Coordinates of C-alpha atoms in Angstrom, one line a residue:
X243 CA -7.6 -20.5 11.3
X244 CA -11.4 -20.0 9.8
X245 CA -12.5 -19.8 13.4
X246 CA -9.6 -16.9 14.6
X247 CA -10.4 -15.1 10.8
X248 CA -14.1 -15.3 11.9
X249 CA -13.8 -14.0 15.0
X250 CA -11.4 -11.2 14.0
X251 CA -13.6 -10.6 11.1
X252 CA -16.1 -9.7 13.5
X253 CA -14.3 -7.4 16.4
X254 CA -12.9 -5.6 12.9
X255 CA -16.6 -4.5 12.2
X256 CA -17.8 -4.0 15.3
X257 CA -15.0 -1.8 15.8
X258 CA -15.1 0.2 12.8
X259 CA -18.8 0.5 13.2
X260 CA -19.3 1.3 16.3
X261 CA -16.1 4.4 16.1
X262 CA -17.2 5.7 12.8
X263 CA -20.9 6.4 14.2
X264 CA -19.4 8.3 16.8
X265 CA -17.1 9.8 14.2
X266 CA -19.5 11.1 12.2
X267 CA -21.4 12.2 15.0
X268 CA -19.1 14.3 16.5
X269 CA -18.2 15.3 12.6
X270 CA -21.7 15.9 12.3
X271 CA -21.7 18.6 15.5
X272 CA -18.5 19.9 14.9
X273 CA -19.2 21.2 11.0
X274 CA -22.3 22.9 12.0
X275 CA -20.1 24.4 14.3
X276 CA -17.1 25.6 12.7
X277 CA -18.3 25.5 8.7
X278 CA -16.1 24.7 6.3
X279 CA -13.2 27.5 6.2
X280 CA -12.1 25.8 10.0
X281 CA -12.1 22.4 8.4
X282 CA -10.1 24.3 5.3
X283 CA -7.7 25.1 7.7
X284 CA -7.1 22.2 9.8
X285 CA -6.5 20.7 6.5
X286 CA -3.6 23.0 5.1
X287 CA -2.1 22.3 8.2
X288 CA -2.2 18.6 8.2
X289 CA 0.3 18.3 5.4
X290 CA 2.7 17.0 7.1
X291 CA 0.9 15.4 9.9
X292 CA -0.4 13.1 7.5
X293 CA 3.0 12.2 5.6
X294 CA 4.0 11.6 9.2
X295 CA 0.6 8.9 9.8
X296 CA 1.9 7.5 6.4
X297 CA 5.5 6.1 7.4
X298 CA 4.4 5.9 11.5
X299 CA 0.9 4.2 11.3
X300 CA 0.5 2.5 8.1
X301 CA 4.1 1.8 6.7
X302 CA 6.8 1.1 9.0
X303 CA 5.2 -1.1 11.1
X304 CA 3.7 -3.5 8.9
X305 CA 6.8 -5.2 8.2
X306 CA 5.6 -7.0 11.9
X307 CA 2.2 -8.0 11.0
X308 CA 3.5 -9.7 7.6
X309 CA 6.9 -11.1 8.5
X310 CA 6.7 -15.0 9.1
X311 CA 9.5 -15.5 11.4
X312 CA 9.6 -12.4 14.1
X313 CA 12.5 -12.0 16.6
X314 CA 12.5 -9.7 19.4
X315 CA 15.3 -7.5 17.5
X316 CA 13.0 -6.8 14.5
X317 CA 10.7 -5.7 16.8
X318 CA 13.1 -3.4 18.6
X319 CA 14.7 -2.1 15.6
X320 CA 10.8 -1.2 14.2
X321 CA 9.8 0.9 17.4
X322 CA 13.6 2.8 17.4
X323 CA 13.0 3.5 13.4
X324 CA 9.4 4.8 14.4
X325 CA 11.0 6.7 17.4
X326 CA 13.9 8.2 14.9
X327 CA 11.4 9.1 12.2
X328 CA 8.9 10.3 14.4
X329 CA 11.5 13.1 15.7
X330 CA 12.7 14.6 12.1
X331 CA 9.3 15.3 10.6
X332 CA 8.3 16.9 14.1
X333 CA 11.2 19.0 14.3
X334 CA 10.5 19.5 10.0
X335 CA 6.7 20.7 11.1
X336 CA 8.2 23.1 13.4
X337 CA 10.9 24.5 10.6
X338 CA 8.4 24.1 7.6
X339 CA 5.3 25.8 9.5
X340 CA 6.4 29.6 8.9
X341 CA 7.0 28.4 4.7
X342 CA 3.7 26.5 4.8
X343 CA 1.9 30.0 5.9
X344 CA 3.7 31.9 3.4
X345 CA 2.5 29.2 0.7
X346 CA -0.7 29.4 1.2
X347 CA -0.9 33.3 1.6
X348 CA -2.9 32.6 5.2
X349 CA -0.5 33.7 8.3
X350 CA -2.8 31.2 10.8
X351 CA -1.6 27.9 9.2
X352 CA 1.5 28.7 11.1
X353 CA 0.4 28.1 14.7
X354 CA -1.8 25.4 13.7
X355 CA 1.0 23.2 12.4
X356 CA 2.8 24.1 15.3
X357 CA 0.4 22.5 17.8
X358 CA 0.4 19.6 15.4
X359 CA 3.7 18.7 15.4
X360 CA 2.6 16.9 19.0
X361 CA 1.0 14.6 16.6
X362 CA 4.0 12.5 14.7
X363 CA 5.4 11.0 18.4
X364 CA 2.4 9.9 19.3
X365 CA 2.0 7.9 15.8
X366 CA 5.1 6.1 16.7
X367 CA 4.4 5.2 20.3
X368 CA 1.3 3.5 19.1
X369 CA 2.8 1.9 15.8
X370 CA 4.3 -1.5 17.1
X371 CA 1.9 -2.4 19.8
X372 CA -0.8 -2.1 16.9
X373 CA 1.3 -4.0 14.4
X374 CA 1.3 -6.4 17.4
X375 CA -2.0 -6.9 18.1
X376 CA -2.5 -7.2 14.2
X377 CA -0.9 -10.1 14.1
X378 CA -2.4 -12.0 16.7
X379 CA -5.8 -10.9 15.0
X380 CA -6.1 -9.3 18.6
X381 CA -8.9 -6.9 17.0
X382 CA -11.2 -6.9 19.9
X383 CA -8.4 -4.7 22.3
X384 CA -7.8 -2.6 19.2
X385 CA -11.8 -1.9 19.2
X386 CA -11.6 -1.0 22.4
X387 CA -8.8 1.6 22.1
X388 CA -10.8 3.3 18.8
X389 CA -13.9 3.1 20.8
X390 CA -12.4 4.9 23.8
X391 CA -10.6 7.7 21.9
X392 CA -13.1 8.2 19.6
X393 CA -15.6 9.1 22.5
X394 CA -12.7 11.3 24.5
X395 CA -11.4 13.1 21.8
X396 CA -14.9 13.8 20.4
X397 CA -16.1 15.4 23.7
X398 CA -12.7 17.7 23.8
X399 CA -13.4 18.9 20.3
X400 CA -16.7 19.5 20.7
X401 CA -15.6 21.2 24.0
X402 CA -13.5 23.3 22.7
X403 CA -15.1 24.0 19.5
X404 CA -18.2 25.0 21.9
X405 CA -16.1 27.9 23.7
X406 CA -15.0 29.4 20.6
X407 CA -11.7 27.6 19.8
X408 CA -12.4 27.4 16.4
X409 CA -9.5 25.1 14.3
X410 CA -7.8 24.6 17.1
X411 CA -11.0 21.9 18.7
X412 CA -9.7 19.5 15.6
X413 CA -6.4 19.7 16.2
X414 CA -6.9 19.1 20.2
X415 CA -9.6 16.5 18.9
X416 CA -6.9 14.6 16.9
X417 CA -3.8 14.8 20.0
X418 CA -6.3 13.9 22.3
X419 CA -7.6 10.9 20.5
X420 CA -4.2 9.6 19.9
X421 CA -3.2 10.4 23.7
X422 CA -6.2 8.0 24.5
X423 CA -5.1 4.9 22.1
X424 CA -1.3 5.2 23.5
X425 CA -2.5 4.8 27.2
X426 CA -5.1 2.0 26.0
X427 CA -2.5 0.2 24.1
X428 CA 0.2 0.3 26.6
X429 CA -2.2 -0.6 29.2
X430 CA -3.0 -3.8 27.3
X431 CA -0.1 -4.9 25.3
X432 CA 3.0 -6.3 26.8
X433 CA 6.1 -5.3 24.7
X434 CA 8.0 -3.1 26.2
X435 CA 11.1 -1.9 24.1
X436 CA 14.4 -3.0 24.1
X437 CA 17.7 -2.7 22.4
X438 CA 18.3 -6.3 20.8
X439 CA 18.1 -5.0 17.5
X440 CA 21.0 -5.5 15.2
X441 CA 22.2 -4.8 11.7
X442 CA 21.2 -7.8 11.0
X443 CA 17.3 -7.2 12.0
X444 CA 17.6 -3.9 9.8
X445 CA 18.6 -5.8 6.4
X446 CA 15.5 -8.2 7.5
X447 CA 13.3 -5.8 7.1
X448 CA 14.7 -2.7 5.2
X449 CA 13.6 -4.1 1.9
X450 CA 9.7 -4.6 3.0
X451 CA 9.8 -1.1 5.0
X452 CA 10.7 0.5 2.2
X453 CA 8.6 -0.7 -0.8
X454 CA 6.0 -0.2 2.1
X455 CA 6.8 3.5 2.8
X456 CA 7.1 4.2 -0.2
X457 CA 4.1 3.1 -1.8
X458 CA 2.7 4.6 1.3
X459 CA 4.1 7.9 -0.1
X460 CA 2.8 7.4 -3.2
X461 CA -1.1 7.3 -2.0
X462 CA 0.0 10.2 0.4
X463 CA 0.5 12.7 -2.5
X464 CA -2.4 10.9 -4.1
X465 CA -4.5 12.3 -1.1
X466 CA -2.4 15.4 -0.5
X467 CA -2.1 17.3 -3.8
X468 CA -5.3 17.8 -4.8
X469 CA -6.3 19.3 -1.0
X470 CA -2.5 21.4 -1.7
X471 CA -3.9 22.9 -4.9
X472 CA -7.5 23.4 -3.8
X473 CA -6.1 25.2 -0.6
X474 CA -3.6 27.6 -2.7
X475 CA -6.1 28.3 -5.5
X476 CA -9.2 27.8 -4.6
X477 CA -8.8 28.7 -0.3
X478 CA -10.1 27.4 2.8
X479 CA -13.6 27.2 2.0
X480 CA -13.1 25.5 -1.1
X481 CA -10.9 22.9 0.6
X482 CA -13.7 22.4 3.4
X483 CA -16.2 21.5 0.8
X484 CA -14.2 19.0 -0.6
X485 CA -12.8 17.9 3.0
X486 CA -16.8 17.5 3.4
X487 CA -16.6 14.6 0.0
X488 CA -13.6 13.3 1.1
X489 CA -14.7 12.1 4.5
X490 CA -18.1 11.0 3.9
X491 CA -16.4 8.6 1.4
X492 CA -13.6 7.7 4.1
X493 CA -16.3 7.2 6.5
X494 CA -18.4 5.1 4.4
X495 CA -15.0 3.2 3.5
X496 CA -14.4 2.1 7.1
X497 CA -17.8 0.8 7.3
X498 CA -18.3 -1.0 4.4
X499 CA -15.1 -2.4 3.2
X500 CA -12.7 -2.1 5.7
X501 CA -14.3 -4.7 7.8
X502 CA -13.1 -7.8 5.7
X503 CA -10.0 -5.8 3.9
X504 CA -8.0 -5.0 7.4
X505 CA -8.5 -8.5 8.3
X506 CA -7.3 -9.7 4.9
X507 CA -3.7 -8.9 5.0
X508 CA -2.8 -10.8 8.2
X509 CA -4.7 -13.6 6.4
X510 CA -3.2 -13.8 3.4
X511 CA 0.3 -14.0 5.0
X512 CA -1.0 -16.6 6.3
X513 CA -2.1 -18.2 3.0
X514 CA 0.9 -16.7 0.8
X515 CA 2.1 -20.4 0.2
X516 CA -1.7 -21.7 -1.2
X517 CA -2.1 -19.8 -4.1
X518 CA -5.4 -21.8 -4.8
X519 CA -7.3 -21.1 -1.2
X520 CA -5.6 -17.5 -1.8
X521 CA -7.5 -16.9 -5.4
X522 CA -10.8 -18.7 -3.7
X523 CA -10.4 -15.9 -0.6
X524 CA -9.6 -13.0 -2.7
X525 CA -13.1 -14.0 -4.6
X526 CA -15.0 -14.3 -1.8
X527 CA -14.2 -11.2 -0.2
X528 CA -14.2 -9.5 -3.4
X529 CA -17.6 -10.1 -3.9
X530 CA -18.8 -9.3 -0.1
X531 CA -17.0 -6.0 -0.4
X532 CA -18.9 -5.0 -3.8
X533 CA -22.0 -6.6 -2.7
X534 CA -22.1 -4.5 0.6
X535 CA -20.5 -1.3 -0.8
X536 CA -21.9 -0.7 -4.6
X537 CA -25.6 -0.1 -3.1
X538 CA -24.0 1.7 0.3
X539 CA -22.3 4.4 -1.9
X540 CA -24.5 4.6 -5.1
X541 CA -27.3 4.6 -2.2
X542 CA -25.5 7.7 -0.4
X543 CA -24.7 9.6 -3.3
X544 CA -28.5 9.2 -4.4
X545 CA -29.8 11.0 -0.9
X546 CA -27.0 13.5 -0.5
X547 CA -29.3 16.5 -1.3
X548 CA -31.4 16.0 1.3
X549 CA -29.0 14.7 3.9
X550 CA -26.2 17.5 3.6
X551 CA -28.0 20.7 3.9
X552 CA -30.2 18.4 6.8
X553 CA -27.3 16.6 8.8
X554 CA -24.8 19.9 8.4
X555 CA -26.5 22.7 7.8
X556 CA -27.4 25.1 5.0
X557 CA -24.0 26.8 4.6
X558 CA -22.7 22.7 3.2
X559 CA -25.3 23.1 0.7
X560 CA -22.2 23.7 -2.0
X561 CA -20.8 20.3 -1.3
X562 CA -23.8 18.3 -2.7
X563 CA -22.4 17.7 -6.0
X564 CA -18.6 17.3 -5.0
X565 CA -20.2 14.7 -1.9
X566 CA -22.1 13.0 -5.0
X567 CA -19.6 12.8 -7.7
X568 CA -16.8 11.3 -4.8
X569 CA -18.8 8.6 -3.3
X570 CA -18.7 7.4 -7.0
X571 CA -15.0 6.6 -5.5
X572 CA -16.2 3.9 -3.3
X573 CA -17.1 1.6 -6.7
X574 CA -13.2 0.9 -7.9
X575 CA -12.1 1.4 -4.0
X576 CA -14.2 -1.5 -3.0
X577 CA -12.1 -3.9 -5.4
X578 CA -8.7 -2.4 -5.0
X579 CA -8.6 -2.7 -1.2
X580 CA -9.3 -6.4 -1.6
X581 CA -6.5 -6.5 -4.1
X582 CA -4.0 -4.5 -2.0
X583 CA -4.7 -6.2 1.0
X584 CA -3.6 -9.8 -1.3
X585 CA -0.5 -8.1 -2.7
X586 CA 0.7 -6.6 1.0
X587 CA -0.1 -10.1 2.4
X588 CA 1.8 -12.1 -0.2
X589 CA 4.7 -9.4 -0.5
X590 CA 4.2 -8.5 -4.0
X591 CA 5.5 -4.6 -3.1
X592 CA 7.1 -3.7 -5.8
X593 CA 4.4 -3.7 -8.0
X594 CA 2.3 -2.1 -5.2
X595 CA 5.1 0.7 -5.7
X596 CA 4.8 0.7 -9.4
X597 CA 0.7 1.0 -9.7
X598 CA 1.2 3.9 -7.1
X599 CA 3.5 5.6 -9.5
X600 CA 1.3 5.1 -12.5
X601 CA -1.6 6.4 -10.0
X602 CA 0.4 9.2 -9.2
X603 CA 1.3 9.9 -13.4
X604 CA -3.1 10.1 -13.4
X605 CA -3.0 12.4 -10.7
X606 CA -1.1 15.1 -11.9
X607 CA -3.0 15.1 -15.3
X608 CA -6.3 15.6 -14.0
X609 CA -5.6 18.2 -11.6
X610 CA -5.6 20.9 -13.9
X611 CA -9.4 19.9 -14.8
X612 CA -10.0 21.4 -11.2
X613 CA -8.1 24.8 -11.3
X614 CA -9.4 25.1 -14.8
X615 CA -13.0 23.8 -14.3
X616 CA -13.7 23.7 -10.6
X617 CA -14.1 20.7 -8.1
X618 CA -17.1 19.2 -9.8
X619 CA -14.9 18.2 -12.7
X620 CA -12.3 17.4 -10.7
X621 CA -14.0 14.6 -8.6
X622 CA -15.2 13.1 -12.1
X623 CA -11.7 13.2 -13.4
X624 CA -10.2 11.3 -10.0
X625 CA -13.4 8.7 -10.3
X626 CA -12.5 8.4 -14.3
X627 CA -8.6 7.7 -13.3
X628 CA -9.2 5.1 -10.3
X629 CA -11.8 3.3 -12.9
X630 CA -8.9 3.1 -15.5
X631 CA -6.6 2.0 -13.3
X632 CA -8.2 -1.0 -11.6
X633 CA -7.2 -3.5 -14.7
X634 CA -3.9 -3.1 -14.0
X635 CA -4.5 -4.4 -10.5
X636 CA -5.8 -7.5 -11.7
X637 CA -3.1 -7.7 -14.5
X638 CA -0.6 -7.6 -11.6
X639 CA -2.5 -10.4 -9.7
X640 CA -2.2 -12.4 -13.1
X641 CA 1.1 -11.7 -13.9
X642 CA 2.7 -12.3 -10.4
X643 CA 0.2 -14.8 -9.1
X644 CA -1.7 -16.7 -11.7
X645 CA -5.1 -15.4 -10.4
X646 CA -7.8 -15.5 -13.3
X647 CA -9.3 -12.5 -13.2
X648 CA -12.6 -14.0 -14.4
X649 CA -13.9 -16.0 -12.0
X650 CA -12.7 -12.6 -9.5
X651 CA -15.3 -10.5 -11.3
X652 CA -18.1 -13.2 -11.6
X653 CA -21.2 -11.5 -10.1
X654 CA -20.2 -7.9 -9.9
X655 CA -21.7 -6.8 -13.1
X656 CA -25.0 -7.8 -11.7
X657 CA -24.5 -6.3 -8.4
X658 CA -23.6 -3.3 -10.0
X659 CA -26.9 -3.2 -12.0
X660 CA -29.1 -4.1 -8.6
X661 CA -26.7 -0.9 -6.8
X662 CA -27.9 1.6 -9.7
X663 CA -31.2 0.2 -9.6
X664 CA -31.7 0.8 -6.4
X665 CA -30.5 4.6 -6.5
X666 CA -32.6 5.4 -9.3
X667 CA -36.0 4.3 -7.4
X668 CA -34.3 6.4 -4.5
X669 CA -34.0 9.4 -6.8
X670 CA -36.8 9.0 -8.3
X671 CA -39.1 9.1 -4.8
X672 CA -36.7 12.1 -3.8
X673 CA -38.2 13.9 -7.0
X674 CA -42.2 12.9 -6.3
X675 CA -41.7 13.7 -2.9
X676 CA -40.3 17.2 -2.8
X677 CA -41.7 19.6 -1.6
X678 CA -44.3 17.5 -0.2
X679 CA -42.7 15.7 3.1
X680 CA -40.7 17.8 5.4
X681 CA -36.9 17.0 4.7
X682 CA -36.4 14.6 7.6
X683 CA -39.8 12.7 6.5
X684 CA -37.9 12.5 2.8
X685 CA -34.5 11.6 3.6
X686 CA -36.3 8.3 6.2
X687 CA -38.2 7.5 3.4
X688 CA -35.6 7.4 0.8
X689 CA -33.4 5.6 3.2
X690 CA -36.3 3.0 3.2
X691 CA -37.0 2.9 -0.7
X692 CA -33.1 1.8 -0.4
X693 CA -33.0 -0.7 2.2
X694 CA -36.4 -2.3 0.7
X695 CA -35.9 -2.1 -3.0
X696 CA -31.9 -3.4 -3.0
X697 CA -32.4 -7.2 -1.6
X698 CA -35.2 -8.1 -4.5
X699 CA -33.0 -6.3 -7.5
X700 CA -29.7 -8.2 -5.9
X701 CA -31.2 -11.9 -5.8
X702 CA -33.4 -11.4 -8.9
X703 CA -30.1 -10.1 -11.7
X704 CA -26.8 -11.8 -9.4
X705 CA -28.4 -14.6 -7.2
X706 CA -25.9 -17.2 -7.9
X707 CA -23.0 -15.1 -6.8
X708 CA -25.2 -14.2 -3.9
X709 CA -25.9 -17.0 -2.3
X710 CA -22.6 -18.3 -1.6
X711 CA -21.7 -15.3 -0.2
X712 CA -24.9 -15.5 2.7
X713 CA -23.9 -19.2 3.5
X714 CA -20.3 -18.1 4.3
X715 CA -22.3 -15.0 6.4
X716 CA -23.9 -18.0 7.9
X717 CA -21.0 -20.2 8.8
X718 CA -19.2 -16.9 10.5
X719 CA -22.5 -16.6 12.5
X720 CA -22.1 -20.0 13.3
X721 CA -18.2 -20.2 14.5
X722 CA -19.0 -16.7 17.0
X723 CA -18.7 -17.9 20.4

């Protein structure tokens, strides 16, 4: 089992590594190209799409990577739900596009979601064969299929967005990436649908599916509504600078935490019966996550400055401070995806479902500090909320599990100090530098003040939660055939 985690562990980061570089490389070409009204947009008209990667990537098919005893008919009856679903919130994108335009005062939208709505079937063609492969910790084809698509869909945007196509090089970036992964997953998976599902299969796994879904939904409108106002109040521009916050966080995400918290859920299903090598997981991974992702977003946020208006051009200059104030984001994120990850492993839903809703409840009372006070505020407000919120996580883990949440938290403190640390030298270089190094020479060098002053600070204020950590980097070097 510690060899197979290991090894999965591995092809997990690989993956994500290698598929985000390209990622932000191709994001990196394609916002000097279009600015940040096309990326507005894309993202007005991705409302639905993205309700639609909510029940067809991420919910209904999960029920296959967690469920301990799997029969060909729950497998069936998951690919003709995704099939089913996958049809009504097409044909609703078709209906809802004409509304959608009218909502946001911007007749364009329209046509955009209509060349979207291509998007939802191809989410459901892909969503058991990944469930699949989840399961049998099969990461290294699922590398593959990011890598691929990543590349082809890149060079189609790019393409496109090269010839003038404006929005419409993202939304043939997106169908084309997703084309890609479908062909790839086929190609190596070898389900093939079939109709032994029952009623039976459905009560099996109508309860998981929908606490699933629905806390799905939950971090949906959590990532929705605040793009839905921005868009109506503030417009497209607005909403591509904070599109440009959003993703350098969701990028940053991938790399840094996802790694070890996509892995985690197959894991602990594995696990869900050993409550004490569960607690001693969820502690180890919890401190790898925050020990690799405090001092990667504190560290961004400190050189965002120079890398924006350098990486994306002068007219992303705005975003600075809504890019610095949502990395701040990645601090509570880096816990609560290790504590997710436990209570989707375990089955614990339904209070997945209920921290969603008190999430949500934050939500709509700090959105008004955006229309009223602009994005700036806003992005403090929603880093002020997910801080509050991460006691209950642990509360929950207490409550349902009997996890301490002491011995959880040992050594973040300290990391935590060593992170800000760290950005403070980098800030402080950044303001004894300007003006005198060309901005490529400053942003190198503060990456450098980073990367050298971070490993002393770490070992010197949290050394004994530290070291474990690097022996269990060791003993996955170790088991890597």
């Amino acid at each position: 089992m510690r060899h197979r985690f290991s090894i999965a562990v591995i092809w997990s980061a690989l993956g994500n590594w290698s598929r985000e570089g390209i990622n932000f490389l191709v994001f990196l070409i394609l916002a000097r190209l279009l600015g940040p009204e096309a990326y507005g947009l894309v993202g007005m008209a991705m409302v639905l799409a993205a309700l639609a990667q909510i029940f067809l990537v991420d919910g209904i098919g999960t029920v296959l990577v967690q469920r301990k005893e799997l029969e060909p008919g729950h497998i069936d009856m998951a690919f003709w739900l995704l099939l089913g679903v996958a049809g009504l919130i097409s044909g609703a994108m078709l209906l809802g596009a004409q509304p959608l335009a009218a909502f946001y005062r911007l007749p364009e939208v329209a046509d955009l979601v209509r060349f979207i709505a291509v998007l939802p079937p191809l989410f459901a063609l892909c969503g058991v064969q990944v469930a699949l492969l989840k399961r049998d910790m099969r990461f290294d084809v699922l590398t593959l299929r990011s890598i691929l698509a990543t590349i082809v869909g890149g060079l189609v945007g790019v393409g496109m967005a090269l010839r003038g196509h404006g929005p419409y090089s993202l939304v043939a970036m997106f169908a084309t990436q997703w084309t890609v992964q479908l062909i790839v997953l086929w190609a190596k998976s070898s389900w093939r649908p079939g109709l032994a599902a029952r009623a039976t299969h459905f009560r099996d796994i109508r309860r998981y599916v929908a606490e699933t879904v629905g806390t799905r939904i939950l971090m949906y409108l959590e990532q929705q509504l605040p793009r839905i106002g921005i868009g109506a109040f503030l417009g497209p521009v607005a909403l591509g600078l904070f599109t440009m916050g959003w993703r350098l966080l969701e990028i940053l995400s991938i790399l840094v935490i996802m790694p070890v918290s996509q892995v985690a859920m197959p894991a602990f299903s594995r696990l869900q019966h050993d409550m004490e090598r569960t607690a001693a997981a969820l502690g180890s991974m919890l401190r790898l996550s925050v020990l690799l992702a405090f001092p990667a977003f504190i560290g961004l946020a400190a050189i965002a400055p120079v890398l924006v208006p350098l990486a994306f051009g002068e007219k992303w200059a705005e975003a600075v401070p809504v890019v610095q104030v949502m990395l701040l984001l990645g601090l509570p994120w880096a816990m609560t995806y290790c504590t997710s990850a436990l209570m989707a492993g375990v089955g614990i839903l339904r209070w997945r479902l209920i921290l969603g809703w008190v999430s949500l409840a934050g939500l709509f009372l700090v959105l008004p500090v955006g229309y009223f006070h602009g994005m700036v505020a806003l992005a403090w407000a929603l880093v002020a909320r997910a801080v509050l919120l991460l006691p209950l996580n642990f509360w929950v883990l207490r409550k349902e599990l009997g996890i301490a949440t002491g011995p959880l938290l040992q050594g973040v403190a300290p990391i935590l100090i060593a992170s800000l640390g760290m950005g403070a030298a980098v800030m402080a270089w950044q303001h004894e530098l300007a003006g005198h190094l060309s901005p490529l020479a400053l942003l190198a060098s503060s990456i450098l003040v980073g990367v050298v002053s971070y490993p002393p600070l770490v070992l010197l204020l949290a050394r004994r939660a530290v070291m474990p950590l690097l022996r269990m980097l060791r003993g996955l070097r170790q088991v890597t055939p």
